């Protein structure tokens, strides 16, 4: 890949658009097989959910890049600043070279093909490490990518954690990792050996705030919808809810109605996703048992207990939670939802700000002044107001974390810039006055410098 990039370091737009077109063709041709592989890896995830949550945003991002990529390549140019005239200045986007992408298991298609789209639009060669926890998808994805792309342009690497460690140690020109914060530390440490710049998409505990003037039933529905797609195995899923204390009982009752409407009989509903692995199921079960042992009250949304054999975990809400519980310290990544009541909005905002900065924040509120205030006084990777998850699917917005939830961002033009060197170029005019500032410094220099320093 390095040799190929050196031979053609600045692919034109027709080459880049061809690659984007081939990626779209690949996804459309193999969409059912890819969805079936993900379903098999999870032990139950519907084709409809994969098409909605993975294929739809990926193809949308591809269309967006094909429509706007030529313009992104132009960069910008104009006259230099006043004292530099008649020189001109420009920003020239240049491919970085070879980009590495480490994709996770929870959205294996979207979180591999999404950054791949941005990196190809920027003219780079790309290596992708897919997760060992979705082995059927990984094998199929490697196979179909090899059908559509020569290996010097796109290569998919499969293998276990040891392979992933070796992958993150390669001297990429940029490395994007999506996954757990704990693993992000190791990836960044490995990349630092080569001073490889990194984009880290991590996670954390993303709050949903129900404001004092929220459309309450709408808020409950959208929080539960965002929480329960992919059975909560989403990095930007609402991780806990802050709501007025007097609405606590109403939230639980409304949530039961919403769950029954969205996923009737979650244990056996084929449209409700299974937990992806035994290890992850056991971790979630441990969060439940530990929280209950420490005084949390569980509110199951359906009758019946979880099914460990099929890894089916129906949604459960929790009250009486506190920070001593792992449920409130760890990112949940499953269909468990703690409810934290507040007496005034200032207390809710202090609760958010006292904790590591989340990847997403969701606010349900109709008063514009309150919306503006919450956005101003909290820091998060992204915000959706009066809904959940949707800021991630908007191609005109960057997706990324802040602090413990990650660094850097991508999607659309922001992804193009992430995977490009935005090279500054200064073009000096043939006739210019810069020589007037050359030494020896005498009266003429003194007169000029006085003007410059005014």
CSV table of C-alpha atoms in Angstrom, one decimal:
chain,number,residue,atom,x,y,z
A,1,UNK,CA,0.0,0.0,0.0
A,2,UNK,CA,2.8,2.4,0.8
A,3,UNK,CA,4.5,1.7,-2.6
A,4,UNK,CA,1.2,2.1,-4.4
A,5,UNK,CA,0.5,5.4,-2.6
A,6,UNK,CA,4.0,6.7,-3.5
A,7,UNK,CA,3.4,5.8,-7.1
A,8,UNK,CA,0.1,7.7,-7.2
A,9,UNK,CA,-0.1,10.0,-4.2
A,10,UNK,CA,-2.9,12.2,-5.5
A,11,UNK,CA,-5.7,10.2,-7.1
A,12,UNK,CA,-8.2,12.3,-9.1
A,13,UNK,CA,-11.9,12.6,-8.4
A,14,UNK,CA,-12.9,10.0,-11.1
A,15,UNK,CA,-10.7,7.4,-9.3
A,16,UNK,CA,-12.1,8.2,-5.9
A,17,UNK,CA,-15.7,8.3,-7.1
A,18,UNK,CA,-15.2,4.9,-8.8
A,19,UNK,CA,-14.1,3.4,-5.4
A,20,UNK,CA,-17.1,4.9,-3.7
A,21,UNK,CA,-19.4,3.5,-6.4
A,22,UNK,CA,-17.8,0.1,-6.1
A,23,UNK,CA,-18.3,0.1,-2.3
A,24,UNK,CA,-22.0,1.0,-2.8
A,25,UNK,CA,-22.4,-1.8,-5.4
A,26,UNK,CA,-20.7,-4.2,-3.1
A,27,UNK,CA,-23.1,-3.4,-0.2
A,28,UNK,CA,-26.2,-3.5,-2.4
A,29,UNK,CA,-25.2,-6.8,-4.0
A,30,UNK,CA,-24.4,-8.6,-0.8
A,31,UNK,CA,-26.7,-6.8,1.7
A,32,UNK,CA,-28.8,-9.9,2.4
A,33,UNK,CA,-25.8,-12.1,2.9
A,34,UNK,CA,-24.1,-9.5,5.2
A,35,UNK,CA,-27.3,-9.1,7.2
A,36,UNK,CA,-27.6,-12.9,7.5
A,37,UNK,CA,-24.0,-13.2,8.7
A,38,UNK,CA,-24.6,-10.5,11.4
A,39,UNK,CA,-27.8,-12.3,12.4
A,40,UNK,CA,-25.9,-15.5,12.8
A,41,UNK,CA,-23.1,-13.9,14.8
A,42,UNK,CA,-25.5,-12.2,17.2
A,43,UNK,CA,-27.7,-15.3,17.6
A,44,UNK,CA,-30.6,-13.2,16.5
A,45,UNK,CA,-30.7,-9.8,14.8
A,46,UNK,CA,-33.4,-9.0,12.2
A,47,UNK,CA,-32.5,-8.2,8.6
A,48,UNK,CA,-34.7,-5.1,9.0
A,49,UNK,CA,-32.6,-3.7,11.9
A,50,UNK,CA,-29.4,-4.2,10.0
A,51,UNK,CA,-30.7,-2.5,7.0
A,52,UNK,CA,-32.0,0.4,9.0
A,53,UNK,CA,-29.1,0.9,11.4
A,54,UNK,CA,-26.2,-0.1,9.2
A,55,UNK,CA,-26.9,-0.2,5.5
A,56,UNK,CA,-29.1,2.9,5.3
A,57,UNK,CA,-26.7,5.3,7.0
A,58,UNK,CA,-23.7,3.8,5.1
A,59,UNK,CA,-25.3,4.1,1.7
A,60,UNK,CA,-26.5,7.6,2.6
A,61,UNK,CA,-22.9,8.6,3.5
A,62,UNK,CA,-21.7,7.2,0.2
A,63,UNK,CA,-24.3,9.2,-1.8
A,64,UNK,CA,-23.3,12.3,0.1
A,65,UNK,CA,-19.6,11.8,-0.6
A,66,UNK,CA,-20.2,11.1,-4.3
A,67,UNK,CA,-22.3,14.3,-4.5
A,68,UNK,CA,-19.9,16.6,-2.7
A,69,UNK,CA,-16.4,15.0,-2.8
A,70,UNK,CA,-15.2,16.9,-5.9
A,71,UNK,CA,-16.0,20.2,-4.1
A,72,UNK,CA,-14.2,19.0,-1.0
A,73,UNK,CA,-11.1,18.3,-3.1
A,74,UNK,CA,-10.9,21.9,-4.2
A,75,UNK,CA,-9.9,23.2,-0.8
A,76,UNK,CA,-9.8,27.0,-0.7
A,77,UNK,CA,-7.7,29.8,-2.1
A,78,UNK,CA,-7.6,33.6,-2.1
A,79,UNK,CA,-5.4,36.7,-1.6
A,80,UNK,CA,-3.0,36.7,1.3
A,81,UNK,CA,-3.5,39.1,4.2
A,82,UNK,CA,-2.9,42.8,3.7
A,83,UNK,CA,0.8,43.0,4.5
A,84,UNK,CA,1.6,39.9,2.4
A,85,UNK,CA,0.0,41.2,-0.8
A,86,UNK,CA,0.2,40.6,-3.7
A,87,UNK,CA,0.9,37.0,-2.6
A,88,UNK,CA,-1.9,34.4,-2.6
A,89,UNK,CA,-2.7,31.6,-0.2
A,90,UNK,CA,-4.4,28.2,-0.6
A,91,UNK,CA,-5.5,25.1,1.4
A,92,UNK,CA,-4.8,22.0,-0.6
A,93,UNK,CA,-6.4,18.7,0.7
A,94,UNK,CA,-3.9,15.9,0.2
A,95,UNK,CA,-4.4,12.2,1.0
A,96,UNK,CA,-2.5,11.1,4.1
A,97,UNK,CA,-1.5,7.7,2.6
A,98,UNK,CA,-2.5,4.5,4.3
A,99,UNK,CA,-5.3,4.6,6.9
A,100,UNK,CA,-6.1,1.9,9.4
A,101,UNK,CA,-9.6,1.3,10.7
A,102,UNK,CA,-10.4,-0.9,13.7
A,103,UNK,CA,-14.1,-1.8,13.7
A,104,UNK,CA,-16.1,-3.2,16.6
A,105,UNK,CA,-18.6,-6.0,16.8
A,106,UNK,CA,-21.8,-4.1,17.7
A,107,UNK,CA,-22.3,-2.4,14.3
A,108,UNK,CA,-19.7,-4.3,12.3
A,109,UNK,CA,-20.8,-3.1,8.8
A,110,UNK,CA,-21.6,0.6,9.6
A,111,UNK,CA,-18.5,1.1,11.7
A,112,UNK,CA,-16.2,-0.4,9.0
A,113,UNK,CA,-17.8,0.9,5.8
A,114,UNK,CA,-18.6,4.4,7.3
A,115,UNK,CA,-15.0,5.5,7.9
A,116,UNK,CA,-13.9,3.5,4.8
A,117,UNK,CA,-16.2,5.8,2.7
A,118,UNK,CA,-14.5,9.0,4.2
A,119,UNK,CA,-11.0,7.6,3.7
A,120,UNK,CA,-11.6,6.6,0.1
A,121,UNK,CA,-13.2,10.0,-0.7
A,122,UNK,CA,-10.0,11.6,0.7
A,123,UNK,CA,-7.9,9.4,-1.7
A,124,UNK,CA,-6.3,7.0,0.8
A,125,UNK,CA,-5.5,3.3,0.8
A,126,UNK,CA,-7.3,1.6,3.7
A,127,UNK,CA,-6.7,-1.5,5.9
A,128,UNK,CA,-9.6,-2.6,8.1
A,129,UNK,CA,-9.4,-4.9,11.2
A,130,UNK,CA,-12.8,-6.4,11.8
A,131,UNK,CA,-13.9,-7.8,15.1
A,132,UNK,CA,-13.2,-11.4,16.1
A,133,UNK,CA,-16.6,-11.4,17.9
A,134,UNK,CA,-18.5,-11.3,14.6
A,135,UNK,CA,-16.5,-14.1,12.8
A,136,UNK,CA,-19.1,-14.9,10.1
A,137,UNK,CA,-19.5,-11.2,9.1
A,138,UNK,CA,-15.7,-10.8,9.3
A,139,UNK,CA,-15.0,-13.7,6.9
A,140,UNK,CA,-17.8,-12.6,4.5
A,141,UNK,CA,-16.8,-8.9,4.5
A,142,UNK,CA,-13.1,-9.8,3.8
A,143,UNK,CA,-14.3,-12.0,0.9
A,144,UNK,CA,-16.6,-9.4,-0.8
A,145,UNK,CA,-14.1,-6.6,-0.3
A,146,UNK,CA,-11.5,-8.7,-2.1
A,147,UNK,CA,-14.0,-9.2,-4.9
A,148,UNK,CA,-14.5,-5.5,-5.5
A,149,UNK,CA,-11.1,-3.9,-4.5
A,150,UNK,CA,-7.5,-4.7,-5.3
A,151,UNK,CA,-5.5,-5.3,-2.2
A,152,UNK,CA,-3.3,-2.2,-2.7
A,153,UNK,CA,-6.5,-0.1,-2.2
A,154,UNK,CA,-8.5,-1.9,0.5
A,155,UNK,CA,-7.5,-4.8,2.6
A,156,UNK,CA,-9.5,-6.5,5.4
A,157,UNK,CA,-7.7,-8.2,8.2
A,158,UNK,CA,-9.3,-10.8,10.4
A,159,UNK,CA,-8.0,-12.4,13.6
A,160,UNK,CA,-8.1,-12.3,17.4
A,161,UNK,CA,-7.0,-9.7,19.9
A,162,UNK,CA,-3.3,-10.5,19.2
A,163,UNK,CA,-3.8,-9.6,15.6
A,164,UNK,CA,-5.6,-6.4,16.6
A,165,UNK,CA,-2.7,-5.5,18.8
A,166,UNK,CA,-0.2,-6.0,15.9
A,167,UNK,CA,-2.5,-4.1,13.6
A,168,UNK,CA,-2.6,-1.0,15.9
A,169,UNK,CA,1.2,-1.1,16.1
A,170,UNK,CA,1.6,-0.6,12.3
A,171,UNK,CA,3.0,2.8,11.1
A,172,UNK,CA,-0.3,4.1,9.6
A,173,UNK,CA,-0.7,7.6,8.5
A,174,UNK,CA,-3.9,7.8,10.5
A,175,UNK,CA,-5.6,5.2,12.7
A,176,UNK,CA,-9.3,5.2,13.6
A,177,UNK,CA,-10.5,3.0,16.5
A,178,UNK,CA,-14.1,2.4,17.6
A,179,UNK,CA,-14.6,0.4,20.8
A,180,UNK,CA,-14.2,0.3,24.5
A,181,UNK,CA,-12.4,3.1,26.4
A,182,UNK,CA,-10.2,0.5,28.1
A,183,UNK,CA,-9.0,-0.8,24.7
A,184,UNK,CA,-8.6,2.8,23.4
A,185,UNK,CA,-5.8,3.3,25.9
A,186,UNK,CA,-3.8,0.4,24.4
A,187,UNK,CA,-4.5,1.5,20.8
A,188,UNK,CA,-3.3,5.1,21.5
A,189,UNK,CA,-0.2,3.8,23.3
A,190,UNK,CA,0.7,1.5,20.4
A,191,UNK,CA,0.1,4.3,17.8
A,192,UNK,CA,2.3,6.7,19.8
A,193,UNK,CA,5.3,4.5,19.0
A,194,UNK,CA,5.1,5.9,15.4
A,195,UNK,CA,3.4,9.2,16.3
A,196,UNK,CA,0.5,8.0,14.3
A,197,UNK,CA,-2.5,10.4,14.7
A,198,UNK,CA,-5.6,8.7,16.0
A,199,UNK,CA,-9.3,9.2,16.0
A,200,UNK,CA,-10.8,7.4,19.0
A,201,UNK,CA,-14.6,6.7,19.0
A,202,UNK,CA,-15.1,5.3,22.5
A,203,UNK,CA,-18.3,5.6,24.5
A,204,UNK,CA,-19.3,6.3,28.1
A,205,UNK,CA,-22.5,6.9,29.9
A,206,UNK,CA,-24.7,9.0,27.6
A,207,UNK,CA,-27.5,10.8,29.5
A,208,UNK,CA,-31.0,11.5,28.4
A,209,UNK,CA,-32.5,14.5,30.2
A,210,UNK,CA,-36.2,14.9,30.4
A,211,UNK,CA,-36.7,18.6,30.9
A,212,UNK,CA,-39.4,20.3,33.0
A,213,UNK,CA,-41.4,21.2,29.8
A,214,UNK,CA,-40.8,18.1,27.8
A,215,UNK,CA,-43.5,16.4,25.8
A,216,UNK,CA,-43.4,13.5,28.3
A,217,UNK,CA,-44.9,10.6,26.4
A,218,UNK,CA,-42.9,11.5,23.3
A,219,UNK,CA,-39.7,11.6,25.5
A,220,UNK,CA,-40.3,8.2,27.0
A,221,UNK,CA,-41.0,6.6,23.5
A,222,UNK,CA,-37.9,8.1,21.9
A,223,UNK,CA,-35.6,7.2,24.8
A,224,UNK,CA,-36.9,3.6,24.8
A,225,UNK,CA,-36.6,3.4,21.0
A,226,UNK,CA,-33.0,4.6,21.1
A,227,UNK,CA,-32.2,2.4,24.0
A,228,UNK,CA,-33.7,-0.9,22.6
A,229,UNK,CA,-32.5,-1.0,19.0
A,230,UNK,CA,-29.8,-3.6,18.8
A,231,UNK,CA,-30.8,-4.5,22.4
A,232,UNK,CA,-29.0,-1.4,23.7
A,233,UNK,CA,-25.6,-2.6,22.2
A,234,UNK,CA,-25.0,0.9,20.7
A,235,UNK,CA,-22.3,3.3,21.8
A,236,UNK,CA,-24.6,6.3,21.7
A,237,UNK,CA,-27.6,4.6,23.3
A,238,UNK,CA,-29.1,6.5,26.3
A,239,UNK,CA,-27.3,5.0,29.3
A,240,UNK,CA,-29.4,6.6,32.0
A,241,UNK,CA,-32.3,9.0,32.3
A,242,UNK,CA,-32.5,12.2,34.4
A,243,UNK,CA,-36.1,13.2,35.0
A,244,UNK,CA,-38.2,15.3,37.4
A,245,UNK,CA,-38.8,13.3,40.6
A,246,UNK,CA,-42.6,13.6,40.3
A,247,UNK,CA,-42.5,11.9,36.9
A,248,UNK,CA,-40.7,8.7,38.0
A,249,UNK,CA,-43.7,6.4,38.4
A,250,UNK,CA,-45.2,7.8,35.2
A,251,UNK,CA,-42.0,7.1,33.2
A,252,UNK,CA,-42.0,3.4,34.3
A,253,UNK,CA,-45.7,2.9,33.5
A,254,UNK,CA,-45.4,4.7,30.1
A,255,UNK,CA,-42.2,2.7,29.3
A,256,UNK,CA,-44.1,-0.6,29.8
A,257,UNK,CA,-46.7,0.5,27.3
A,258,UNK,CA,-44.0,1.7,24.8
A,259,UNK,CA,-42.0,-1.6,25.1
A,260,UNK,CA,-45.2,-3.7,24.6
A,261,UNK,CA,-45.9,-1.6,21.5
A,262,UNK,CA,-42.3,-1.7,20.0
A,263,UNK,CA,-41.4,-5.3,20.9
A,264,UNK,CA,-44.3,-7.5,21.9
A,265,UNK,CA,-42.9,-10.4,23.8
A,266,UNK,CA,-39.2,-9.4,23.7
A,267,UNK,CA,-38.0,-12.9,24.7
A,268,UNK,CA,-39.4,-14.5,21.5
A,269,UNK,CA,-39.8,-11.5,19.1
A,270,UNK,CA,-37.4,-12.0,16.1
A,271,UNK,CA,-37.2,-8.2,15.7
A,272,UNK,CA,-35.6,-7.8,19.2
A,273,UNK,CA,-31.9,-8.4,19.0
A,274,UNK,CA,-30.0,-11.0,21.1
A,275,UNK,CA,-27.0,-10.1,23.2
A,276,UNK,CA,-24.0,-10.7,21.0
A,277,UNK,CA,-22.0,-13.1,23.1
A,278,UNK,CA,-22.1,-15.3,26.3
A,279,UNK,CA,-19.4,-13.1,27.8
A,280,UNK,CA,-21.4,-9.9,27.3
A,281,UNK,CA,-24.7,-11.6,28.5
A,282,UNK,CA,-22.9,-12.7,31.7
A,283,UNK,CA,-21.6,-9.1,32.2
A,284,UNK,CA,-25.0,-7.6,31.9
A,285,UNK,CA,-26.5,-10.3,34.3
A,286,UNK,CA,-23.7,-9.3,36.7
A,287,UNK,CA,-24.7,-5.7,36.5
A,288,UNK,CA,-28.3,-6.6,37.4
A,289,UNK,CA,-27.5,-8.8,40.3
A,290,UNK,CA,-24.9,-6.5,41.8
A,291,UNK,CA,-27.2,-3.5,41.5
A,292,UNK,CA,-30.1,-5.3,43.2
A,293,UNK,CA,-27.8,-6.6,46.0
A,294,UNK,CA,-26.8,-3.0,46.7
A,295,UNK,CA,-30.4,-1.7,46.9
A,296,UNK,CA,-31.5,-0.9,43.3
A,297,UNK,CA,-35.1,-1.7,42.4
A,298,UNK,CA,-35.6,-3.5,39.1
A,299,UNK,CA,-38.7,-2.8,37.0
A,300,UNK,CA,-38.9,-5.5,34.2
A,301,UNK,CA,-40.8,-4.3,31.2
A,302,UNK,CA,-42.0,-7.9,30.5
A,303,UNK,CA,-42.9,-10.9,32.5
A,304,UNK,CA,-40.4,-13.7,32.6
A,305,UNK,CA,-36.7,-13.9,33.2
A,306,UNK,CA,-33.8,-13.5,30.7
A,307,UNK,CA,-33.0,-16.5,28.5
A,308,UNK,CA,-29.3,-17.2,28.9
A,309,UNK,CA,-29.2,-20.1,26.3
A,310,UNK,CA,-30.5,-17.8,23.5
A,311,UNK,CA,-29.0,-14.7,25.1
A,312,UNK,CA,-32.3,-12.9,25.1
A,313,UNK,CA,-32.5,-10.1,27.7
A,314,UNK,CA,-35.8,-8.2,27.9
A,315,UNK,CA,-35.5,-4.5,28.9
A,316,UNK,CA,-35.4,-3.6,32.6
A,317,UNK,CA,-35.6,-0.1,34.2
A,318,UNK,CA,-33.9,0.6,37.6
A,319,UNK,CA,-34.7,3.1,40.4
A,320,UNK,CA,-32.8,3.7,43.7
A,321,UNK,CA,-29.5,3.6,41.9
A,322,UNK,CA,-26.3,5.3,43.1
A,323,UNK,CA,-22.6,5.6,42.1
A,324,UNK,CA,-21.5,2.6,44.2
A,325,UNK,CA,-23.1,0.3,41.6
A,326,UNK,CA,-21.3,-0.8,38.4
A,327,UNK,CA,-24.6,-0.1,36.7
A,328,UNK,CA,-23.9,3.6,37.2
A,329,UNK,CA,-20.1,3.5,36.7
A,330,UNK,CA,-19.7,1.4,33.6
A,331,UNK,CA,-21.2,1.9,30.1
A,332,UNK,CA,-24.1,-0.6,30.1
A,333,UNK,CA,-24.2,-1.6,26.4
A,334,UNK,CA,-27.5,-3.5,26.9
A,335,UNK,CA,-31.2,-3.1,27.5
A,336,UNK,CA,-30.8,-1.9,31.1
A,337,UNK,CA,-31.8,1.7,31.9
A,338,UNK,CA,-31.3,3.4,35.3
A,339,UNK,CA,-33.7,6.3,36.2
A,340,UNK,CA,-32.2,9.2,38.2
A,341,UNK,CA,-34.7,11.7,39.5
A,342,UNK,CA,-33.8,15.3,40.0
A,343,UNK,CA,-35.5,18.1,42.0
A,344,UNK,CA,-34.4,21.0,39.7
A,345,UNK,CA,-32.6,21.2,36.4
A,346,UNK,CA,-29.4,22.7,37.9
A,347,UNK,CA,-29.0,19.4,39.9
A,348,UNK,CA,-29.4,17.4,36.7
A,349,UNK,CA,-26.8,19.4,34.9
A,350,UNK,CA,-24.4,19.2,37.8
A,351,UNK,CA,-24.9,15.4,37.8
A,352,UNK,CA,-23.8,15.2,34.1
A,353,UNK,CA,-20.9,17.6,34.5
A,354,UNK,CA,-19.5,15.8,37.6
A,355,UNK,CA,-18.9,12.7,35.4
A,356,UNK,CA,-16.7,12.0,32.4
A,357,UNK,CA,-17.8,13.7,29.2
A,358,UNK,CA,-20.2,11.4,27.3
A,359,UNK,CA,-20.3,10.5,23.7
A,360,UNK,CA,-23.9,11.7,23.3
A,361,UNK,CA,-26.4,13.8,25.3
A,362,UNK,CA,-30.1,13.7,24.7
A,363,UNK,CA,-32.4,16.5,25.8
A,364,UNK,CA,-36.2,16.5,25.7
A,365,UNK,CA,-37.5,20.1,26.2
A,366,UNK,CA,-39.8,22.6,24.5
A,367,UNK,CA,-38.5,25.8,26.0
A,368,UNK,CA,-35.8,27.2,23.7
A,369,UNK,CA,-34.0,29.1,26.4
A,370,UNK,CA,-33.6,25.8,28.4
A,371,UNK,CA,-32.4,24.0,25.4
A,372,UNK,CA,-29.7,26.6,24.6
A,373,UNK,CA,-28.6,26.6,28.3
A,374,UNK,CA,-28.2,22.9,28.5
A,375,UNK,CA,-26.2,22.8,25.2
A,376,UNK,CA,-24.0,25.7,26.5
A,377,UNK,CA,-23.2,24.3,30.0
A,378,UNK,CA,-22.6,20.6,29.2
A,379,UNK,CA,-19.9,19.1,27.0
A,380,UNK,CA,-20.5,15.9,25.0
A,381,UNK,CA,-19.5,14.4,21.8
A,382,UNK,CA,-22.8,15.2,20.2
A,383,UNK,CA,-26.4,16.3,21.0
A,384,UNK,CA,-29.8,15.3,19.8
A,385,UNK,CA,-32.7,17.4,21.0
A,386,UNK,CA,-36.2,15.8,21.3
A,387,UNK,CA,-35.0,12.5,19.9
A,388,UNK,CA,-32.1,10.0,20.3
A,389,UNK,CA,-29.3,8.7,18.1
A,390,UNK,CA,-30.1,10.8,15.0
A,391,UNK,CA,-27.2,13.2,15.1
A,392,UNK,CA,-25.0,10.2,14.2
A,393,UNK,CA,-26.9,9.6,11.0
A,394,UNK,CA,-26.7,13.2,9.8
A,395,UNK,CA,-23.9,13.5,7.2
A,396,UNK,CA,-23.5,17.2,7.7
A,397,UNK,CA,-22.4,16.7,11.3
A,398,UNK,CA,-19.2,15.2,12.6
A,399,UNK,CA,-19.4,12.1,14.8
A,400,UNK,CA,-16.9,11.9,17.6
A,401,UNK,CA,-16.3,12.0,21.3
A,402,UNK,CA,-14.6,14.3,23.8
A,403,UNK,CA,-12.4,13.5,26.7
A,404,UNK,CA,-13.1,10.0,28.0
A,405,UNK,CA,-15.5,9.3,25.1
A,406,UNK,CA,-12.9,9.9,22.4
A,407,UNK,CA,-11.1,12.4,20.2
A,408,UNK,CA,-11.5,13.5,16.7
A,409,UNK,CA,-14.4,12.9,14.4
A,410,UNK,CA,-15.6,11.9,10.9
A,411,UNK,CA,-18.6,11.7,8.6
A,412,UNK,CA,-19.1,13.6,5.4
A,413,UNK,CA,-16.8,16.6,4.9
A,414,UNK,CA,-15.5,16.2,8.4
A,415,UNK,CA,-14.3,12.7,7.7
A,416,UNK,CA,-12.8,13.9,4.4
A,417,UNK,CA,-10.8,16.4,6.4
A,418,UNK,CA,-9.8,13.9,9.1
A,419,UNK,CA,-8.3,11.6,6.5
A,420,UNK,CA,-6.6,14.5,4.6
A,421,UNK,CA,-3.7,16.7,5.2
A,422,UNK,CA,-5.1,20.2,4.7
A,423,UNK,CA,-1.9,21.5,3.3
A,424,UNK,CA,-1.3,25.3,3.6
A,425,UNK,CA,0.3,26.8,0.5
A,426,UNK,CA,1.7,30.4,0.2
A,427,UNK,CA,2.5,31.6,-3.3
A,428,UNK,CA,4.8,34.6,-3.4
A,429,UNK,CA,4.3,37.2,-6.2
A,430,UNK,CA,7.1,37.9,-8.5
A,431,UNK,CA,7.1,41.6,-7.5
A,432,UNK,CA,6.8,42.0,-3.7
A,433,UNK,CA,8.1,44.2,-0.9
A,434,UNK,CA,9.5,41.5,1.4
A,435,UNK,CA,13.1,42.6,0.6
A,436,UNK,CA,12.4,45.9,2.3
A,437,UNK,CA,12.7,44.0,5.6
A,438,UNK,CA,16.0,42.4,4.9
A,439,UNK,CA,19.1,43.3,7.1
A,440,UNK,CA,21.0,45.4,7.7
A,441,UNK,CA,18.3,47.1,9.8
A,442,UNK,CA,18.4,50.8,9.4
A,443,UNK,CA,16.1,53.8,9.1
A,444,UNK,CA,14.0,52.2,6.3
A,445,UNK,CA,13.5,49.1,8.4
A,446,UNK,CA,12.6,51.1,11.5
A,447,UNK,CA,9.9,53.0,9.5
A,448,UNK,CA,8.5,49.7,8.1
A,449,UNK,CA,8.4,47.9,11.4
A,450,UNK,CA,6.6,50.8,13.0
A,451,UNK,CA,3.9,50.4,10.4
A,452,UNK,CA,3.7,46.6,10.9
A,453,UNK,CA,3.4,46.9,14.7
A,454,UNK,CA,0.7,49.6,14.7
